Short mmCIF file of C-alpha atoms in Angstrom, two decimals:
data_model
loop_
_atom_site.label_atom_id
_atom_site.label_comp_id
_atom_site.label_asym_id
_atom_site.label_seq_id
_atom_site.Cartn_x
_atom_site.Cartn_y
_atom_site.Cartn_z
CA UNK Y 1 -18.30 9.39 -0.69
CA UNK Y 2 -15.41 7.06 0.11
CA UNK Y 3 -15.61 5.27 3.34
CA UNK Y 4 -11.93 4.57 4.14
CA UNK Y 5 -8.40 5.65 3.23
CA UNK Y 6 -5.18 3.77 3.67
CA UNK Y 7 -2.15 6.03 3.64
CA UNK Y 8 1.49 5.15 2.94
CA UNK Y 9 3.89 7.15 5.10
CA UNK Y 10 7.25 8.00 3.42
CA UNK Y 11 6.73 10.20 0.35
CA UNK Y 12 2.99 10.22 0.77
CA UNK Y 13 2.37 11.66 4.24
CA UNK Y 14 5.87 12.71 5.06
CA UNK Y 15 8.57 14.39 2.97
CA UNK Y 16 11.04 11.72 4.14
CA UNK Y 17 12.21 9.61 1.14
CA UNK Y 18 15.64 11.25 1.31
CA UNK Y 19 16.33 9.38 4.52
CA UNK Y 20 15.90 6.03 2.82
CA UNK Y 21 17.56 6.84 -0.48
CA UNK Y 22 21.03 6.42 0.97
CA UNK Y 23 20.51 4.48 4.21
CA UNK Y 24 21.33 1.00 2.82
CA UNK Y 25 24.66 2.22 1.57
CA UNK Y 26 25.41 4.16 4.75
CA UNK Y 27 24.63 1.23 6.91
CA UNK Y 28 26.75 -1.20 5.00
CA UNK Y 29 29.66 1.21 4.91
CA UNK Y 30 29.26 1.72 8.64
CA UNK Y 31 29.95 -2.01 9.25
CA UNK Y 32 32.74 -2.32 6.69
CA UNK Y 33 31.00 -3.37 3.49
CA UNK Y 34 31.13 -1.62 0.16
CA UNK Y 35 27.58 -1.46 -1.37
CA UNK Y 36 26.78 -2.54 -4.96
CA UNK Y 37 25.62 -0.06 -7.58
CA UNK Y 38 21.84 0.92 -7.44
CA UNK Y 39 21.32 -0.62 -3.96
CA UNK Y 40 18.76 2.07 -3.24
CA UNK Y 41 16.58 0.77 -6.10
CA UNK Y 42 17.06 -2.83 -4.93
CA UNK Y 43 15.91 -1.94 -1.46
CA UNK Y 44 13.05 0.33 -2.53
CA UNK Y 45 10.43 -2.39 -2.81
CA UNK Y 46 11.70 -4.38 0.27
CA UNK Y 47 10.52 -4.36 3.83
CA UNK Y 48 13.26 -3.71 6.35
CA UNK Y 49 13.15 -7.40 7.16
CA UNK Y 50 13.65 -8.30 3.61
CA UNK Y 51 16.49 -5.87 3.22
CA UNK Y 52 18.22 -7.31 6.27
CA UNK Y 53 17.92 -10.78 4.79
CA UNK Y 54 19.34 -9.36 1.58
CA UNK Y 55 22.41 -7.98 3.46
CA UNK Y 56 23.06 -11.44 4.95
CA UNK Y 57 22.64 -13.38 1.67
CA UNK Y 58 24.24 -11.02 -0.83
CA UNK Y 59 26.92 -9.47 1.30
CA UNK Y 60 27.56 -12.09 3.98
CA UNK Y 61 27.00 -9.68 6.85
CA UNK Y 62 27.79 -11.76 9.95
CA UNK Y 63 24.94 -10.34 11.99
CA UNK Y 64 21.44 -11.57 12.63
CA UNK Y 65 18.52 -10.14 10.73
CA UNK Y 66 17.31 -8.50 13.98
CA UNK Y 67 20.74 -6.97 14.62
CA UNK Y 68 20.76 -5.56 11.08
CA UNK Y 69 17.30 -4.05 11.49
CA UNK Y 70 18.21 -2.60 14.94
CA UNK Y 71 21.28 -0.92 13.37
CA UNK Y 72 19.38 0.62 10.54
CA UNK Y 73 16.67 1.72 12.79
CA UNK Y 74 19.14 3.33 15.16
CA UNK Y 75 20.46 5.37 12.16
CA UNK Y 76 17.09 6.68 11.07
CA UNK Y 77 15.10 7.12 14.29
CA UNK Y 78 16.32 10.65 14.99
CA UNK Y 79 15.04 11.90 11.74
CA UNK Y 80 11.49 10.72 12.65
CA UNK Y 81 11.57 11.97 16.18
CA UNK Y 82 13.15 15.41 15.43
CA UNK Y 83 13.28 16.37 11.80
CA UNK Y 84 10.96 15.07 9.00
CA UNK Y 85 7.95 17.18 8.11
CA UNK Y 86 4.57 16.57 6.59
CA UNK Y 87 4.13 17.08 2.87
CA UNK Y 88 2.64 20.46 2.13
CA UNK Y 89 -1.19 20.53 2.31
CA UNK Y 90 -1.75 16.96 3.68
CA UNK Y 91 -2.82 18.17 7.12
CA UNK Y 92 -5.73 19.95 5.56
CA UNK Y 93 -6.76 16.92 3.54
CA UNK Y 94 -6.66 14.68 6.64
CA UNK Y 95 -8.73 17.15 8.60
CA UNK Y 96 -11.33 17.38 5.80
CA UNK Y 97 -11.61 13.57 5.44
CA UNK Y 98 -11.83 13.13 9.18
CA UNK Y 99 -14.71 15.63 9.46
CA UNK Y 100 -16.50 13.82 6.60
CA UNK Y 101 -16.37 10.51 8.59
CA UNK Y 102 -13.74 8.77 6.45
CA UNK Y 103 -11.92 6.19 8.43
CA UNK Y 104 -8.09 6.31 8.03
CA UNK Y 105 -5.12 4.13 8.83
CA UNK Y 106 -1.41 3.87 7.95
CA UNK Y 107 0.31 1.11 5.89
CA UNK Y 108 4.04 1.54 5.77
CA UNK Y 109 7.41 -0.20 5.65
CA UNK Y 110 8.67 2.11 8.41
CA UNK Y 111 8.74 0.84 11.99
CA UNK Y 112 5.75 1.68 14.24
CA UNK Y 113 7.62 3.69 16.85
CA UNK Y 114 9.10 5.96 14.17
CA UNK Y 115 5.75 6.47 12.54
CA UNK Y 116 4.14 7.42 15.91
CA UNK Y 117 7.03 9.82 16.74
CA UNK Y 118 6.84 11.77 13.51
CA UNK Y 119 2.99 11.89 13.25
CA UNK Y 120 2.63 12.88 16.83
CA UNK Y 121 5.14 15.69 16.56
CA UNK Y 122 3.44 16.92 13.38
CA UNK Y 123 0.13 16.83 15.02
CA UNK Y 124 -1.79 14.34 12.90
CA UNK Y 125 -1.44 10.98 14.68
CA UNK Y 126 -5.02 11.29 16.06
CA UNK Y 127 -6.54 11.04 12.60
CA UNK Y 128 -5.46 7.39 12.18
CA UNK Y 129 -7.09 4.52 14.02
CA UNK Y 130 -4.21 2.04 13.38
CA UNK Y 131 -0.64 1.70 12.02
CA UNK Y 132 0.24 -1.38 9.90
CA UNK Y 133 3.86 -2.05 9.19
CA UNK Y 134 5.49 -4.47 6.78
CA UNK Y 135 7.30 -5.90 9.79
CA UNK Y 136 4.04 -6.50 11.80
CA UNK Y 137 2.27 -8.01 8.71
CA UNK Y 138 5.22 -10.08 7.64
CA UNK Y 139 5.29 -8.92 3.99
CA UNK Y 140 6.61 -6.04 1.93
CA UNK Y 141 4.39 -4.11 -0.39
CA UNK Y 142 5.10 -6.46 -3.27
CA UNK Y 143 2.35 -8.43 -1.49
CA UNK Y 144 -1.20 -7.11 -0.77
CA UNK Y 145 -1.35 -8.50 2.77
CA UNK Y 146 -0.71 -5.01 4.42
CA UNK Y 147 -3.58 -3.50 2.45
CA UNK Y 148 -5.94 -6.37 3.28
CA UNK Y 149 -5.13 -6.16 6.93
CA UNK Y 150 -5.78 -2.44 6.84
CA UNK Y 151 -9.05 -2.88 5.08
CA UNK Y 152 -10.14 -5.52 7.63
CA UNK Y 153 -9.37 -3.17 10.43
CA UNK Y 154 -11.31 -0.18 8.82
CA UNK Y 155 -14.35 -2.41 8.16
CA UNK Y 156 -15.05 -0.50 5.02
CA UNK Y 157 -16.15 -1.67 1.55
CA UNK Y 158 -13.08 -2.38 -0.65
CA UNK Y 159 -14.49 -0.50 -3.64
CA UNK Y 160 -15.00 2.56 -1.37
CA UNK Y 161 -11.53 2.39 0.25
CA UNK Y 162 -8.67 4.43 -1.32
CA UNK Y 163 -4.99 3.56 -1.11
CA UNK Y 164 -2.65 6.57 -1.19
CA UNK Y 165 0.80 5.72 -2.43
CA UNK Y 166 3.79 7.51 -4.07
CA UNK Y 167 5.73 4.47 -5.08
CA UNK Y 168 5.11 2.74 -8.46
CA UNK Y 169 5.59 -0.80 -7.19
CA UNK Y 170 3.13 -0.29 -4.21
CA UNK Y 171 0.51 1.13 -6.54
CA UNK Y 172 0.90 -1.88 -8.79
CA UNK Y 173 0.26 -4.25 -5.84
CA UNK Y 174 -2.83 -2.29 -4.48
CA UNK Y 175 -4.31 -1.83 -7.92
CA UNK Y 176 -3.94 -5.53 -8.80
CA UNK Y 177 -5.71 -6.43 -5.60
CA UNK Y 178 -8.76 -4.39 -6.51
CA UNK Y 179 -8.20 -1.23 -4.38
CA UNK Y 180 -8.97 2.27 -5.54
CA UNK Y 181 -5.65 4.02 -5.79
CA UNK Y 182 -4.46 7.62 -5.48
CA UNK Y 183 -0.99 8.31 -6.82
CA UNK Y 184 0.86 11.03 -4.96
CA UNK Y 185 3.75 12.84 -6.57
CA UNK Y 186 7.16 12.63 -4.82
CA UNK Y 187 10.35 13.60 -6.55
CA UNK Y 188 12.17 10.46 -5.40
CA UNK Y 189 9.85 8.26 -7.53
CA UNK Y 190 11.39 8.37 -11.02
CA UNK Y 191 8.50 6.66 -12.82
CA UNK Y 192 5.85 9.38 -12.60
CA UNK Y 193 4.32 8.56 -15.97
CA UNK Y 194 3.72 5.04 -14.68
CA UNK Y 195 2.31 6.35 -11.38
CA UNK Y 196 -0.12 8.62 -13.23
CA UNK Y 197 -1.30 5.75 -15.56
CA UNK Y 198 -1.69 3.30 -12.76
CA UNK Y 199 -3.60 5.46 -10.22
CA UNK Y 200 -7.31 5.98 -10.47
CA UNK Y 201 -6.65 9.53 -9.33
CA UNK Y 202 -3.32 11.46 -9.35
CA UNK Y 203 -2.27 14.29 -7.08
CA UNK Y 204 0.76 16.34 -8.08
CA UNK Y 205 0.38 18.02 -4.71
CA UNK Y 206 -2.09 18.32 -1.87
CA UNK Y 207 -3.26 21.75 -2.84
CA UNK Y 208 -5.60 19.75 -5.19
CA UNK Y 209 -7.88 18.92 -2.25
CA UNK Y 210 -11.09 20.13 -3.78
CA UNK Y 211 -10.44 18.08 -6.95
CA UNK Y 212 -9.94 14.97 -4.87
CA UNK Y 213 -13.06 15.58 -2.72
CA UNK Y 214 -15.12 15.94 -5.91
CA UNK Y 215 -13.68 12.68 -7.05
CA UNK Y 216 -14.35 11.11 -3.72
CA UNK Y 217 -17.94 12.06 -3.82
CA UNK Y 218 -18.52 9.75 -6.86
CA UNK Y 219 -18.35 6.59 -4.78
#
């Protein structure tokens, strides 16, 4: 049986990618800048810190990185505190893993206070022993540092620790660093064929709990 699980948040635990798909454009327009085409795709693989740096370097936004980050967080925080919901079936999977003694934590680009607000409201925060963010680690998910920090915290064997991700670029990072990966379907990730091919196990939805548990027993 697997010993540990590292879960992404947006698109993996929460049905929340719709928030981030347009937030970059909305923020820039709110401060008087017209966003370039495909900004959403540009920001998708960045941490909030990296995106704020990008706004300064590419658009000449005359605000500090922290001010930009604060502005974006102010725009999204209400969604996490009041609106976003768990993906269907994930609560049952978390409960099952918890009862089987699997240690679990979060690795996400979303800020910690927003993660805590959403997961507490949805009744699953207690399943996770720690929350690692790209901001706290200092790297986006194009770098494996966040997964390494999560693994160190869990204290589990790497070959028996599973990373759950919906995003192609994040799966590439985790897989290349030697983690077992589970690809999770989310409609906002356009490269589903790549996600399926990259992941050691693919879940089109969390109704496939029994199939995953059988897979998890093989470790």
